[in-house]
Each structure stands twice: as structure tokens, then as C-alpha cells.
Coordinates of C-alpha atoms in Angstrom, one line a residue:
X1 CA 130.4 99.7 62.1
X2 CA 127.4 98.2 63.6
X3 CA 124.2 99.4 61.7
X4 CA 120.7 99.0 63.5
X5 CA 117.7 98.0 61.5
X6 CA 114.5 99.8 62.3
X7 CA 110.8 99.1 61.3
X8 CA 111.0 102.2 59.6
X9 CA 114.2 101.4 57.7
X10 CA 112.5 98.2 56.7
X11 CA 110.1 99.8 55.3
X12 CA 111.8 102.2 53.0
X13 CA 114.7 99.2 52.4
X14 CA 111.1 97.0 50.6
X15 CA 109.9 100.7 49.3
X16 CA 106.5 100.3 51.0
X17 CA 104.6 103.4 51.8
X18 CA 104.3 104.3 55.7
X19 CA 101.2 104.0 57.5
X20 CA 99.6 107.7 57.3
X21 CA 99.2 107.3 61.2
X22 CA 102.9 107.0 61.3
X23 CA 103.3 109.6 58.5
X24 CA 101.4 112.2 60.1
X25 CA 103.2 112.0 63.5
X26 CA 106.3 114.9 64.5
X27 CA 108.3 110.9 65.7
X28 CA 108.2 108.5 63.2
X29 CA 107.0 105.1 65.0
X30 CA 105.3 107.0 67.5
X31 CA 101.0 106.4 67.1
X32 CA 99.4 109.2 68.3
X33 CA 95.8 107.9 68.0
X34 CA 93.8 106.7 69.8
X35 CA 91.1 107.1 72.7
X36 CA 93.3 108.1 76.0
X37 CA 92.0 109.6 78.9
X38 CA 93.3 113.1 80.1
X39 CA 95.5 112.8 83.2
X40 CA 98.7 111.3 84.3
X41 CA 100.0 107.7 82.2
X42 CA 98.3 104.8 83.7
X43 CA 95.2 106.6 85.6
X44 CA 91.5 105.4 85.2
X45 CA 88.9 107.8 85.2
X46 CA 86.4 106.6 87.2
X47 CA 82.9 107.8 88.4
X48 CA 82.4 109.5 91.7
X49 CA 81.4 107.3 94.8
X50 CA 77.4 106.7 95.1
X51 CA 76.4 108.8 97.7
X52 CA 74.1 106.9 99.7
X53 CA 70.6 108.3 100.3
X54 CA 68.5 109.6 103.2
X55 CA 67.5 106.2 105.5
X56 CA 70.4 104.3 104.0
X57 CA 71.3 101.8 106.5
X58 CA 74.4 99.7 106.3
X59 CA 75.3 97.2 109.2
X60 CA 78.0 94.7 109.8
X61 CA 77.3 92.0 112.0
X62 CA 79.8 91.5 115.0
X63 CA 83.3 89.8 113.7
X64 CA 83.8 86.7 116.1
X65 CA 86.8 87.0 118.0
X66 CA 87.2 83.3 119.2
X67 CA 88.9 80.5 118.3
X68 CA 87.0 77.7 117.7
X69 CA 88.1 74.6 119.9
X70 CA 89.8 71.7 118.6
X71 CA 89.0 68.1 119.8
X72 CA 90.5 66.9 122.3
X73 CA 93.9 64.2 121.8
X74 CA 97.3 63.7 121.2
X75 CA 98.5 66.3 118.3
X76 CA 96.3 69.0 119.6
X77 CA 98.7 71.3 120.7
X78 CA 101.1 70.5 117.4
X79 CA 98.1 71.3 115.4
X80 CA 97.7 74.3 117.2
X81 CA 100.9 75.4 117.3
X82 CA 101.4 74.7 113.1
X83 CA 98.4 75.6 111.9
X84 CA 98.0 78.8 113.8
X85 CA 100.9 80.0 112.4
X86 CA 99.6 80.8 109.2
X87 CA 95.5 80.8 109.6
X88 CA 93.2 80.1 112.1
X89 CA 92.4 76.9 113.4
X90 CA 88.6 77.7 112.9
X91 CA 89.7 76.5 109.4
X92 CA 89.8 73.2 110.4
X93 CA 86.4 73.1 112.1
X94 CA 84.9 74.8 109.6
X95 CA 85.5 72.3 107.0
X96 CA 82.7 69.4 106.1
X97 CA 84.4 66.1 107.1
X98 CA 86.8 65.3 105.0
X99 CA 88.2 62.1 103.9
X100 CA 91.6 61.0 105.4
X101 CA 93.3 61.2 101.9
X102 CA 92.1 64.7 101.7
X103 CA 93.9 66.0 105.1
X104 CA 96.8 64.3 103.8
X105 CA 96.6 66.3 101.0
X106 CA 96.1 69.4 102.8
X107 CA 98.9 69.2 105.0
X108 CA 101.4 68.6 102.3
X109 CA 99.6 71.4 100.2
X110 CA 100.5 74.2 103.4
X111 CA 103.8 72.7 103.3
X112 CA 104.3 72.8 99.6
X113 CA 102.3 75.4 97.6
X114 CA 101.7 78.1 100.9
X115 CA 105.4 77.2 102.4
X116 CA 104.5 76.0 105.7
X117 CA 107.8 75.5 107.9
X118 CA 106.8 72.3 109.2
X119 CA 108.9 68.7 109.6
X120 CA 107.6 65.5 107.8
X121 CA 107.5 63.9 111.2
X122 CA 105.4 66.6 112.1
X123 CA 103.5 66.9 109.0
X124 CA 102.4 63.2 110.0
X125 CA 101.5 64.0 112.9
X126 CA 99.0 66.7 112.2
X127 CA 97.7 64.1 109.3
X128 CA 97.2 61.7 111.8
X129 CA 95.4 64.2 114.1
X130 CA 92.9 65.6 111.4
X131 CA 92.0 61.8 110.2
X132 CA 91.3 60.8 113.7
X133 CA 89.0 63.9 114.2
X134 CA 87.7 65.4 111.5
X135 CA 86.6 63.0 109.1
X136 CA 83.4 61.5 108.2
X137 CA 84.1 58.7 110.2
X138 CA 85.5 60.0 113.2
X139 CA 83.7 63.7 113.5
X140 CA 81.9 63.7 116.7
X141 CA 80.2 67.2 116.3

């Protein structure tokens, strides 16, 4: 017969004295103190939305909707076509030229932390587009 030792059966087994908070509950090796909130497990009680006063303004410029354009040159539209798949190519332009070891390390990073779907032939050839573009050297704009 398999036995199964408790904490509790420890405890009595080395004849130490139970916790009172242990002692005191209906379940032995069920705490019952504490500071819990009233409501279902796992809710937070939170404070009620701020509502906002009279003259309260709140604006949100407009969103732009287009896609900034990519220089023009071979690997352009494989760019496109990659990139775009996952974020916008805005991205790109966005970035402060970067050296050409860093877009190498870019690609390979959407290809090997984010799980980018693209070809090490392919892979090169958006490297070789982002150096000849976009880096210190070669930015035009």
C-alpha cells in the first residue's frame, strides 16, 4: 500500500505544533488570511474611469495612410514584396542611416527571431538593397 506524505503529516510525524493560521481553518493546509478583494478569483478592483470635465478637449492628429516610397533600384520590388509582408516599409525610411553590418543584421533578425519566410538568396538580396540605399554612405534623402 502506497502511503502519501503530507505537510501536515510531517508535521505531527517531527511533533511540531501547527501554525494557528492553519489550526484555526475548517481545511487543514488551507490559509484563510489575508487581504482579498470581494468578487470573483482573479478580478482587480479598480477605480471608476475619470470623467473628463467641461471644455475637455482631446484630439488625434490624422493617421497617415501612405506608404512611404522606397528608392529607386534593383531589389525594390523584393524589398517590397518581403518586407511588406510583415510591417510597413515606412520602417525602412524611417530609420537613421544605418550601417551595412546593421541591415545585415536586421534582415537575418526578421528571418530568425520574427520568423520571416524568406530565402537566403533572397535575404541577400534585400541586404544588398538596404546597404546600397539606406546607409550613411549611400542615403540620398
Amino acid at each position: 500500500m502506497h502511503k502519501t506524505l503530507t505537510l501536515l503529516t510531517l508535521i505531527a510525524a517531527a511533533g511540531l505544533a501547527l501554525p494557528s493560521a492553519l489550526a484555526e481553518t475548517p481545511r487543514p493546509g488551507l490559509v484563510s488570511a489575508g487581504d482579498y478583494a470581494a468578487g470573483p478569483l482573479g478580478s482587480e478592483l479598480q477605480p471608476a474611469r475619470a470623467q473628463p470635465g467641461n471644455g475637455t478637449v482631446y484630439r488625434v492628429g490624422k493617421w497617415p495612410t501612405y506608404t512611404a516610397e522606397l528608392a529607386a533600384g534593383p531589389g525594390r520590388d523584393v524589398v517590397l514584396g518581403n518586407c511588406s509582408m510583415c510591417h510597413s516599409v515606412t520602417y525602412i525610411t524611417m530609420q537613421p542611416p544605418l550601417p551595412a553590418a546593421t541591415w545585415e543584421a536586421e534582415v537575418h533578425k526578421m528571418i530568425n527571431t520574427f520568423g520571416a519566410p524568406i530565402q537566403e538568396a533572397t535575404a541577400k538580396e534585400i541586404t544588398t538593397y538596404l546597404q546600397t540605399h539606406y546607409t550613411p554612405d549611400t542615403r540620398k534623402e
